[in-house]
Amino acid sequence: MLRYETAAGVGIILDDYLEQRTVWELFGRTGFAAPPLEYTDETYAAGYTETIAARVLPRDVTIPLVIRGKTQAERDGVLRRIAERVIQHGVRHDWGRLVFTRSDGKEAYLHCVYAGGLEAIADDEPFVYKAVVNFHASDPYFYALDETSVTLSNAGDAGLYFGAFWFGEGTYFRGGSVSAVGEVVNDGQMVYPEILITGPAKAIRIRGLDSGAAIAFPSSFELQRGEQIRIDCRDRRRGVWLTRSDGVVSDITPILTLESSLIFPIHNGANRFQLDYVDATDATRFLLRYRERGFSA
């Protein structure tokens, strides 16, 4: 499976070999391995040189395609449909993503924009075009199409259950305070999550025990039953929004305490964090979600 999805949600199939056989990918794609790096070296007066920084650069991927029709008109029509959808221009925040199936059967995607290739197709046969399609990705990470989410739910008065992890026997929901430590294992590179909290709850505080980052609300702030907080820690999207029971959404980022930081990472490997809150019931929920990402497909 191979397709490009624009930011507007328009999908462009780039491989339908198992169905209509009008366009399909050939072997020979490039740019799907590790991304390029850039090093900053500094040479000192004593004569030695030291590498002081390294930066992951954007990646460019190329995909060889065959575009085929039963007639020249059908072939040209397939090309026009692809070109009319995949070519984007102007200034925008999001461009789209290239979605593909990995060799292990899992789907992943790359945030990227079409960068050329269809302007230089090979017309060697009457009903076939050969092209190498290029995409540019300023964000070099590959993301899992399926989201990883871990839910905190009530497991009775004997403790709390967080995904695949049990909290201590002394924690409980109804009318009391909760202070518990859990663990999330991230198999990919460092990511920034979204955290959804459903009320009721007060004195909410989330702290990463390994990263040292914390997100806390003042003790005077009370999340009512039926209300939800969405904490977005992702790059260029950071903020905290409260959805009232009547559906009204408001930005409550400014009410976070001084210790708080929305740069709240989940590193590769095991991540321990601590939850503290009071006045919760069996309706209270914490959901942490993110997409695993890696440097190669």
Short mmCIF file of C-alpha atoms in Angstrom, two decimals:
data_model
loop_
_atom_site.label_atom_id
_atom_site.label_comp_id
_atom_site.label_asym_id
_atom_site.label_seq_id
_atom_site.Cartn_x
_atom_site.Cartn_y
_atom_site.Cartn_z
CA MET A 1 0.00 0.00 0.00
CA LEU A 2 1.28 3.45 -0.92
CA ARG A 3 -0.68 6.69 -0.97
CA TYR A 4 -0.25 10.40 -0.39
CA GLU A 5 -2.78 12.30 1.72
CA THR A 6 -2.93 16.08 1.47
CA ALA A 7 -3.57 18.27 4.51
CA ALA A 8 -7.14 18.70 3.21
CA GLY A 9 -7.66 14.93 3.42
CA VAL A 10 -7.48 14.24 -0.33
CA GLY A 11 -6.00 10.78 -0.95
CA ILE A 12 -3.84 9.93 -3.99
CA ILE A 13 -3.24 6.23 -4.59
CA LEU A 14 0.34 5.59 -5.75
CA ASP A 15 0.14 1.81 -5.89
CA ASP A 16 -2.97 -0.10 -6.97
CA TYR A 17 -1.14 -3.06 -8.46
CA LEU A 18 -3.32 -5.60 -6.67
CA GLU A 19 -6.53 -3.97 -7.97
CA GLN A 20 -6.76 -1.79 -11.08
CA ARG A 21 -3.07 -1.84 -12.02
CA THR A 22 -3.02 1.76 -13.26
CA VAL A 23 -0.10 2.90 -11.07
CA TRP A 24 2.38 0.97 -8.99
CA GLU A 25 5.73 1.29 -7.30
CA LEU A 26 8.89 -0.30 -8.67
CA PHE A 27 11.85 -1.43 -6.58
CA GLY A 28 14.45 1.27 -6.03
CA ARG A 29 12.99 3.77 -3.55
CA THR A 30 15.55 5.92 -1.71
CA GLY A 31 15.46 8.12 1.37
CA PHE A 32 13.67 5.64 3.64
CA ALA A 33 16.75 4.70 5.69
CA ALA A 34 18.42 6.88 8.32
CA PRO A 35 18.20 10.67 7.79
CA PRO A 36 21.24 12.82 6.98
CA LEU A 37 23.13 14.56 9.80
CA GLU A 38 24.97 17.85 9.95
CA TYR A 39 27.90 18.39 12.31
CA THR A 40 29.22 21.60 13.78
CA ASP A 41 32.95 21.48 14.51
CA GLU A 42 35.04 24.05 16.30
CA THR A 43 38.80 24.34 15.85
CA TYR A 44 40.74 25.71 18.78
CA ALA A 45 43.99 27.67 18.82
CA ALA A 46 45.84 24.69 20.27
CA GLY A 47 45.27 22.91 16.97
CA TYR A 48 42.61 20.34 17.78
CA THR A 49 39.05 20.17 16.53
CA GLU A 50 35.97 19.22 18.54
CA THR A 51 32.46 18.34 17.36
CA ILE A 52 30.17 20.48 19.49
CA ALA A 53 26.78 19.75 17.90
CA ALA A 54 24.98 17.43 15.52
CA ARG A 55 21.64 18.12 13.84
CA VAL A 56 19.22 15.80 12.06
CA LEU A 57 18.46 17.27 8.64
CA PRO A 58 15.29 17.08 6.55
CA ARG A 59 15.03 14.07 4.27
CA ASP A 60 14.11 13.66 0.62
CA VAL A 61 12.56 10.43 -0.62
CA THR A 62 12.23 9.17 -4.18
CA ILE A 63 9.80 6.53 -5.41
CA PRO A 64 9.95 5.03 -8.91
CA LEU A 65 6.47 4.55 -10.40
CA VAL A 66 4.85 3.03 -13.45
CA ILE A 67 1.68 4.71 -14.74
CA ARG A 68 -0.27 2.51 -17.13
CA GLY A 69 -3.46 2.62 -19.18
CA LYS A 70 -5.12 0.37 -21.71
CA THR A 71 -5.01 3.31 -24.10
CA GLN A 72 -2.94 6.46 -24.30
CA ALA A 73 -5.96 8.47 -23.23
CA GLU A 74 -6.47 6.31 -20.14
CA ARG A 75 -2.76 6.52 -19.29
CA ASP A 76 -2.81 10.31 -19.60
CA GLY A 77 -5.97 10.48 -17.51
CA VAL A 78 -4.30 8.56 -14.67
CA LEU A 79 -1.35 10.94 -14.80
CA ARG A 80 -3.62 14.00 -14.75
CA ARG A 81 -5.57 12.72 -11.74
CA ILE A 82 -2.37 12.19 -9.77
CA ALA A 83 -0.80 15.52 -10.77
CA GLU A 84 -3.95 17.57 -10.07
CA ARG A 85 -4.12 16.22 -6.51
CA VAL A 86 -0.52 15.73 -5.43
CA ILE A 87 0.86 19.15 -6.52
CA GLN A 88 0.40 21.77 -3.78
CA HIS A 89 1.84 25.26 -3.55
CA GLY A 90 1.58 28.45 -1.54
CA VAL A 91 2.14 28.96 2.19
CA ARG A 92 0.60 26.61 4.73
CA HIS A 93 1.21 24.97 8.08
CA ASP A 94 0.61 21.36 7.03
CA TRP A 95 1.13 19.81 3.60
CA GLY A 96 0.25 16.16 3.97
CA ARG A 97 1.75 12.76 4.53
CA LEU A 98 3.04 9.78 2.58
CA VAL A 99 1.43 6.60 3.96
CA PHE A 100 2.94 3.19 3.27
CA THR A 101 3.07 -0.37 4.55
CA ARG A 102 6.33 -1.50 6.12
CA SER A 103 7.89 -4.90 5.54
CA ASP A 104 6.49 -6.11 8.89
CA GLY A 105 2.96 -5.32 7.73
CA LYS A 106 2.50 -2.24 9.93
CA GLU A 107 1.52 1.10 8.41
CA ALA A 108 3.58 4.24 8.88
CA TYR A 109 3.70 7.73 7.41
CA LEU A 110 6.06 10.61 6.70
CA HIS A 111 5.03 14.28 6.90
CA CYS A 112 6.12 15.62 3.51
CA VAL A 113 5.25 17.61 0.40
CA TYR A 114 5.46 16.55 -3.24
CA ALA A 115 8.69 18.04 -4.61
CA GLY A 116 8.72 16.99 -8.26
CA GLY A 117 9.25 14.14 -10.66
CA LEU A 118 6.06 14.14 -12.70
CA GLU A 119 7.45 16.93 -14.88
CA ALA A 120 10.16 14.58 -16.17
CA ILE A 121 8.41 11.34 -17.03
CA ALA A 122 9.71 8.80 -19.53
CA ASP A 123 7.40 8.08 -22.47
CA ASP A 124 9.12 4.95 -23.77
CA GLU A 125 6.05 2.81 -24.45
CA PRO A 126 2.64 3.66 -25.94
CA PHE A 127 0.55 2.93 -22.84
CA VAL A 128 3.14 3.32 -20.05
CA TYR A 129 4.79 6.25 -18.25
CA LYS A 130 7.81 5.80 -16.00
CA ALA A 131 8.48 8.42 -13.36
CA VAL A 132 10.47 8.98 -10.19
CA VAL A 133 8.31 10.90 -7.73
CA ASN A 134 10.09 13.02 -5.09
CA PHE A 135 8.86 14.14 -1.67
CA HIS A 136 10.53 16.56 0.77
CA ALA A 137 10.14 16.05 4.52
CA SER A 138 11.27 18.84 6.84
CA ASP A 139 10.34 16.49 9.70
CA PRO A 140 12.56 13.44 9.06
CA TYR A 141 10.72 11.07 11.44
CA PHE A 142 8.52 8.19 10.33
CA TYR A 143 5.37 7.89 12.46
CA ALA A 144 3.27 4.85 13.26
CA LEU A 145 -0.18 5.14 11.71
CA ASP A 146 -1.77 3.49 14.74
CA GLU A 147 -1.78 5.67 17.83
CA THR A 148 -0.46 4.36 21.14
CA SER A 149 -2.77 5.16 24.06
CA VAL A 150 -2.69 4.22 27.73
CA THR A 151 -5.82 4.65 29.82
CA LEU A 152 -6.15 5.07 33.57
CA SER A 153 -9.31 3.36 34.81
CA ASN A 154 -10.88 2.31 38.07
CA ALA A 155 -9.95 -1.20 39.20
CA GLY A 156 -12.05 -1.10 42.35
CA ASP A 157 -10.83 -0.17 45.79
CA ALA A 158 -7.86 -2.56 45.52
CA GLY A 159 -5.83 -0.22 43.35
CA LEU A 160 -5.60 1.48 39.97
CA TYR A 161 -4.93 -0.07 36.59
CA PHE A 162 -2.98 1.94 33.99
CA GLY A 163 -2.79 0.15 30.66
CA ALA A 164 -0.69 -2.90 31.43
CA PHE A 165 0.53 -1.57 34.79
CA TRP A 166 -0.98 -1.85 38.29
CA PHE A 167 -0.64 0.94 40.79
CA GLY A 168 -0.32 0.41 44.52
CA GLU A 169 -2.93 -1.17 46.78
CA GLY A 170 -3.32 2.02 48.80
CA THR A 171 -4.64 4.17 45.93
CA TYR A 172 -8.33 4.77 45.37
CA PHE A 173 -10.78 7.06 43.58
CA ARG A 174 -13.83 7.86 45.63
CA GLY A 175 -13.44 11.06 47.62
CA GLY A 176 -9.80 10.55 48.41
CA SER A 177 -6.42 11.61 47.13
CA VAL A 178 -4.36 9.65 44.66
CA SER A 179 -0.57 9.63 44.43
CA ALA A 180 0.69 6.81 42.26
CA VAL A 181 3.63 6.02 40.01
CA GLY A 182 3.21 4.27 36.65
CA GLU A 183 5.39 3.36 33.71
CA VAL A 184 5.05 3.72 29.93
CA VAL A 185 7.45 1.98 27.55
CA ASN A 186 8.18 3.78 24.27
CA ASP A 187 9.82 1.61 21.63
CA GLY A 188 10.51 4.56 19.30
CA GLN A 189 12.35 7.86 19.50
CA MET A 190 11.39 10.61 21.96
CA VAL A 191 7.87 11.97 21.44
CA TYR A 192 5.60 14.55 23.02
CA PRO A 193 2.13 13.26 23.99
CA GLU A 194 -1.43 14.46 24.33
CA ILE A 195 -3.00 13.96 27.75
CA LEU A 196 -6.78 13.85 28.18
CA ILE A 197 -8.28 14.19 31.66
CA THR A 198 -12.00 13.61 32.27
CA GLY A 199 -13.48 14.98 35.50
CA PRO A 200 -14.18 15.18 38.28
CA ALA A 201 -10.80 15.90 39.88
CA LYS A 202 -8.93 18.65 41.73
CA ALA A 203 -5.31 19.50 42.49
CA ILE A 204 -4.15 17.70 39.34
CA ARG A 205 -0.42 17.23 38.88
CA ILE A 206 1.52 15.01 36.45
CA ARG A 207 5.28 14.67 36.84
CA GLY A 208 7.82 12.79 34.77
CA LEU A 209 10.12 11.16 37.28
CA ASP A 210 12.86 10.56 34.71
CA SER A 211 12.57 13.77 32.67
CA GLY A 212 11.80 16.07 35.61
CA ALA A 213 9.02 17.79 33.64
CA ALA A 214 5.75 18.59 35.39
CA ILE A 215 2.25 19.77 34.47
CA ALA A 216 0.20 21.07 37.39
CA PHE A 217 -3.01 22.98 37.98
CA PRO A 218 -3.64 25.24 40.99
CA SER A 219 -5.46 23.67 43.93
CA SER A 220 -8.35 26.10 43.39
CA PHE A 221 -9.05 24.70 39.91
CA GLU A 222 -11.72 21.99 39.90
CA LEU A 223 -12.55 19.81 36.91
CA GLN A 224 -16.26 19.01 37.10
CA ARG A 225 -17.93 15.77 36.12
CA GLY A 226 -18.53 15.74 32.34
CA GLU A 227 -15.70 18.21 31.67
CA GLN A 228 -12.45 17.33 29.94
CA ILE A 229 -8.97 18.84 29.75
CA ARG A 230 -6.79 18.27 26.69
CA ILE A 231 -3.08 18.91 27.29
CA ASP A 232 -1.20 19.02 23.98
CA CYS A 233 2.58 18.76 24.35
CA ARG A 234 3.36 18.30 20.64
CA ASP A 235 5.65 20.68 18.78
CA ARG A 236 3.87 23.76 17.37
CA ARG A 237 0.61 22.64 19.01
CA ARG A 238 1.33 23.14 22.70
CA GLY A 239 -1.50 24.33 24.87
CA VAL A 240 -4.20 23.32 27.36
CA TRP A 241 -7.92 23.40 26.52
CA LEU A 242 -10.95 22.84 28.73
CA THR A 243 -14.17 21.47 27.23
CA ARG A 244 -17.17 22.26 29.43
CA SER A 245 -20.13 19.94 29.76
CA ASP A 246 -22.06 22.18 27.33
CA GLY A 247 -19.34 21.75 24.66
CA VAL A 248 -17.77 25.19 25.03
CA VAL A 249 -13.97 25.04 24.61
CA SER A 250 -11.61 27.53 26.26
CA ASP A 251 -7.83 27.93 26.41
CA ILE A 252 -6.70 27.52 30.02
CA THR A 253 -2.95 27.36 29.41
CA PRO A 254 -2.31 30.52 31.50
CA ILE A 255 -3.67 28.92 34.69
CA LEU A 256 -0.90 26.30 34.87
CA THR A 257 1.36 26.67 37.90
CA LEU A 258 4.88 28.07 37.60
CA GLU A 259 6.49 24.62 37.81
CA SER A 260 4.62 23.49 34.70
CA SER A 261 6.15 22.91 31.28
CA LEU A 262 4.42 21.66 28.14
CA ILE A 263 7.79 20.36 26.96
CA PHE A 264 6.83 17.01 28.46
CA PRO A 265 8.79 14.24 26.71
CA ILE A 266 8.34 10.50 26.55
CA HIS A 267 11.82 9.14 25.92
CA ASN A 268 12.84 5.89 24.29
CA GLY A 269 12.48 3.02 26.75
CA ALA A 270 10.76 3.01 30.12
CA ASN A 271 9.30 6.29 31.40
CA ARG A 272 8.09 6.64 34.99
CA PHE A 273 5.62 9.33 35.95
CA GLN A 274 3.61 10.28 38.98
CA LEU A 275 -0.06 11.28 39.12
CA ASP A 276 -1.48 13.33 41.98
CA TYR A 277 -5.10 14.47 42.28
CA VAL A 278 -8.01 14.58 44.74
CA ASP A 279 -11.81 14.41 44.82
CA ALA A 280 -12.05 11.89 41.98
CA THR A 281 -14.79 9.35 41.34
CA ASP A 282 -15.17 6.24 39.20
CA ALA A 283 -15.87 8.60 36.24
CA THR A 284 -12.39 10.14 36.40
CA ARG A 285 -10.12 9.14 33.54
CA PHE A 286 -6.58 9.91 32.40
CA LEU A 287 -5.63 9.07 28.82
CA LEU A 288 -2.11 9.53 27.47
CA ARG A 289 -1.66 9.10 23.71
CA TYR A 290 1.15 9.50 21.22
CA ARG A 291 2.49 8.10 17.98
CA GLU A 292 5.71 6.15 18.01
CA ARG A 293 8.28 7.57 15.63
CA GLY A 294 11.65 6.45 14.31
CA PHE A 295 14.53 7.48 12.09
CA SER A 296 13.95 4.76 9.48
CA ALA A 297 11.02 3.03 7.88
#
